[in-house]
Tab-separated table of C-alpha atoms in Angstrom:
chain	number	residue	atom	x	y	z
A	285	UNK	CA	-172.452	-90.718	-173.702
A	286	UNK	CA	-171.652	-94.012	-171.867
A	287	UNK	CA	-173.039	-97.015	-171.428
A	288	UNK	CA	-173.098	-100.410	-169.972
A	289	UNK	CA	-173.937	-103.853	-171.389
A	290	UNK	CA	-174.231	-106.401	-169.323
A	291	UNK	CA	-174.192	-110.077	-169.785
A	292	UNK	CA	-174.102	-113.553	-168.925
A	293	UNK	CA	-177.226	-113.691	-166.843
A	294	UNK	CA	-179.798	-116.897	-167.068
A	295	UNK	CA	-181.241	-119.749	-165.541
A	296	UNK	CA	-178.935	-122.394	-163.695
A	297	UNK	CA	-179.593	-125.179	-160.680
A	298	UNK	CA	-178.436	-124.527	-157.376
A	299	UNK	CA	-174.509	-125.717	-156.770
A	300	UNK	CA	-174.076	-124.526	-160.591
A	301	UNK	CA	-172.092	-121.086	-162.047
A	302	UNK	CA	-172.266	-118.690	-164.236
A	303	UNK	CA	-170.020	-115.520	-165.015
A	304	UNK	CA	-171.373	-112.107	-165.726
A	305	UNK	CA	-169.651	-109.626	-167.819
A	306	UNK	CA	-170.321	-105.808	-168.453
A	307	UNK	CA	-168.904	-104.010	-171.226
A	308	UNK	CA	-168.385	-99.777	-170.911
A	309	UNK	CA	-168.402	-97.700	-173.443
A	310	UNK	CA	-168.926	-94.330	-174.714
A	311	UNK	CA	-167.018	-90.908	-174.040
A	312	UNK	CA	-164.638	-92.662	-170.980
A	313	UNK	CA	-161.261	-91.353	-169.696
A	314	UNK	CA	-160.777	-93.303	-167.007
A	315	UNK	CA	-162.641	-96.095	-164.694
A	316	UNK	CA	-162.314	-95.446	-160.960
A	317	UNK	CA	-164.541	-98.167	-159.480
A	318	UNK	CA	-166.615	-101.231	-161.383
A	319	UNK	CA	-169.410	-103.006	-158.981
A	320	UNK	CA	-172.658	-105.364	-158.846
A	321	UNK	CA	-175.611	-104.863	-157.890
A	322	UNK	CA	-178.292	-107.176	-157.466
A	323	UNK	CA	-182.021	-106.801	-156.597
A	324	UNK	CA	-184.657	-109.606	-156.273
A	325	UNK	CA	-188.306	-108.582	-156.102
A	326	UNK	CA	-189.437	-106.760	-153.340
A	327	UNK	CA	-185.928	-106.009	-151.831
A	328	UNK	CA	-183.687	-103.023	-152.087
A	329	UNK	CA	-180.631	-103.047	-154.612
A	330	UNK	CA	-177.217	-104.258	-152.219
A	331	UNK	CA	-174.068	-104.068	-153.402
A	332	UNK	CA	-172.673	-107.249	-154.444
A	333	UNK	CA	-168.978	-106.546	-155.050
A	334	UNK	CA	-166.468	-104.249	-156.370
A	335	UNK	CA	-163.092	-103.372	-157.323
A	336	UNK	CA	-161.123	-100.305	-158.077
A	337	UNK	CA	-158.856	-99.631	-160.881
A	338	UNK	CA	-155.813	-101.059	-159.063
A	339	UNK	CA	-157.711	-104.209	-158.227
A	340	UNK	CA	-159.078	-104.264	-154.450
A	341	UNK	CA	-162.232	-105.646	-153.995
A	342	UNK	CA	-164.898	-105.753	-151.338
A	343	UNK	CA	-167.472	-108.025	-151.344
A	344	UNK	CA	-171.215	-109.150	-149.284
A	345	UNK	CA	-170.982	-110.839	-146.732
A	346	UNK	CA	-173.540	-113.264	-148.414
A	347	UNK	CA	-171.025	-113.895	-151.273
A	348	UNK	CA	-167.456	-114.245	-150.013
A	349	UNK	CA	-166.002	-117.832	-150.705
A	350	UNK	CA	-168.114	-117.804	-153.391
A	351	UNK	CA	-168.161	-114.714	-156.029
A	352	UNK	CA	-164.979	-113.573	-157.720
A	353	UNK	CA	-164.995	-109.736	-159.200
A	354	UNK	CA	-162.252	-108.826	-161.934
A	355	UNK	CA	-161.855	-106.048	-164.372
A	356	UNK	CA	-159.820	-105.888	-167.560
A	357	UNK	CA	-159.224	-102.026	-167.711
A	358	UNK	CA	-157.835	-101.988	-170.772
A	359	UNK	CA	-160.814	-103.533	-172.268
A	360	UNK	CA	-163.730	-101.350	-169.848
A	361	UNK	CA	-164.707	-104.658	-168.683
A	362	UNK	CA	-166.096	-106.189	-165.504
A	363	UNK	CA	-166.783	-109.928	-165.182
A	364	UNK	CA	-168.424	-111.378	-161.725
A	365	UNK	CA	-167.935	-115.263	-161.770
A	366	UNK	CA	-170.560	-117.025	-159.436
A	367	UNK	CA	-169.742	-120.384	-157.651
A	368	UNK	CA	-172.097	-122.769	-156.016
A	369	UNK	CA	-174.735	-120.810	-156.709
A	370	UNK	CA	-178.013	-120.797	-153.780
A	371	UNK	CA	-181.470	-119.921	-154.818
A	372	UNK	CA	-181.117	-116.767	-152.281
A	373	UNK	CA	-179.012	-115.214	-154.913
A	374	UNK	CA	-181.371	-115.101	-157.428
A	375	UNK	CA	-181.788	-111.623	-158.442
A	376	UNK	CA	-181.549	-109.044	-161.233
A	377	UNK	CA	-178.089	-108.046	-161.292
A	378	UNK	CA	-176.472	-104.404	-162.487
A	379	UNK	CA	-173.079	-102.997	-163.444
A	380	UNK	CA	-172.005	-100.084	-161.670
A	381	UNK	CA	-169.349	-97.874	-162.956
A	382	UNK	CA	-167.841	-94.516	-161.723
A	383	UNK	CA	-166.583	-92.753	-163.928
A	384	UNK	CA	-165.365	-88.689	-163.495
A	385	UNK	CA	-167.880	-87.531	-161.096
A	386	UNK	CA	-170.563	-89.464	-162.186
A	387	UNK	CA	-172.483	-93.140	-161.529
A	388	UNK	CA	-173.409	-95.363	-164.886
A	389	UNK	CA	-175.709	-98.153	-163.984
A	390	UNK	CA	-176.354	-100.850	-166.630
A	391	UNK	CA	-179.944	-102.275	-167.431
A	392	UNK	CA	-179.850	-105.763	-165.673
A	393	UNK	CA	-179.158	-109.639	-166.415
A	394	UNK	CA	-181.568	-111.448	-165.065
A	395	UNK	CA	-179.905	-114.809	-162.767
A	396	UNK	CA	-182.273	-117.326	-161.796
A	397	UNK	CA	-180.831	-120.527	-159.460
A	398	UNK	CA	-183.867	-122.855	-159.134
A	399	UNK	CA	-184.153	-126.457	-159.547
């Protein structure tokens, strides 16, 4: 079985940061591709950013300049530092992982950027 823990997630005032983290574990060979997610209420789920195993990213438009994605592979771990943080981004926000074949999503952290 695998699964995903994420992390990191809370309340913070616009201009501020926080850094997610998400944690992989279970029956897992070999990480391909680690990503975010983030969905606010009423809106569809949009990829954030990700990286591969060797370390290129991609990122939304929304959050270049501004979010950093980096994976420790020996560890299973993805972290997503947030910068200067705008109430647009608040969201839940969900680990991706594939893995084999096969998608693992995490449960959420909940960010919340409001004065």
């Amino acid at each position: 079985q695998v699964q995903l823990v994420e992390s990191g997630g809370g309340l913070v005032q616009p201009g501020g940061s926080l850094r997610l983290s998400c944690v992989a574990s279970g029956s897992i060979f070999s990480i391909n591709v680690m990503g975010w997610y983030r969905q606010a209420p009423g809106k569809e789920r949009e990829l954030v950013a990700a990286i591969t195993r060797i370390g290129t990213t991609n990122y939304a438009d929304s959050v270049k300049g501004r979010f950093t994605i980096s994976r420790d592979n020996a560890k299973n771990l993805v972290y997503l530092q947030m910068n200067s943080l705008k109430p647009e981004d608040t969201a839940a926000y969900y680990c991706k992982i594939s893995f084999g074949l096969h998608d693992y999503w995490g449960q959420g952290t909940q960010v919340t950027v409001s004065s």
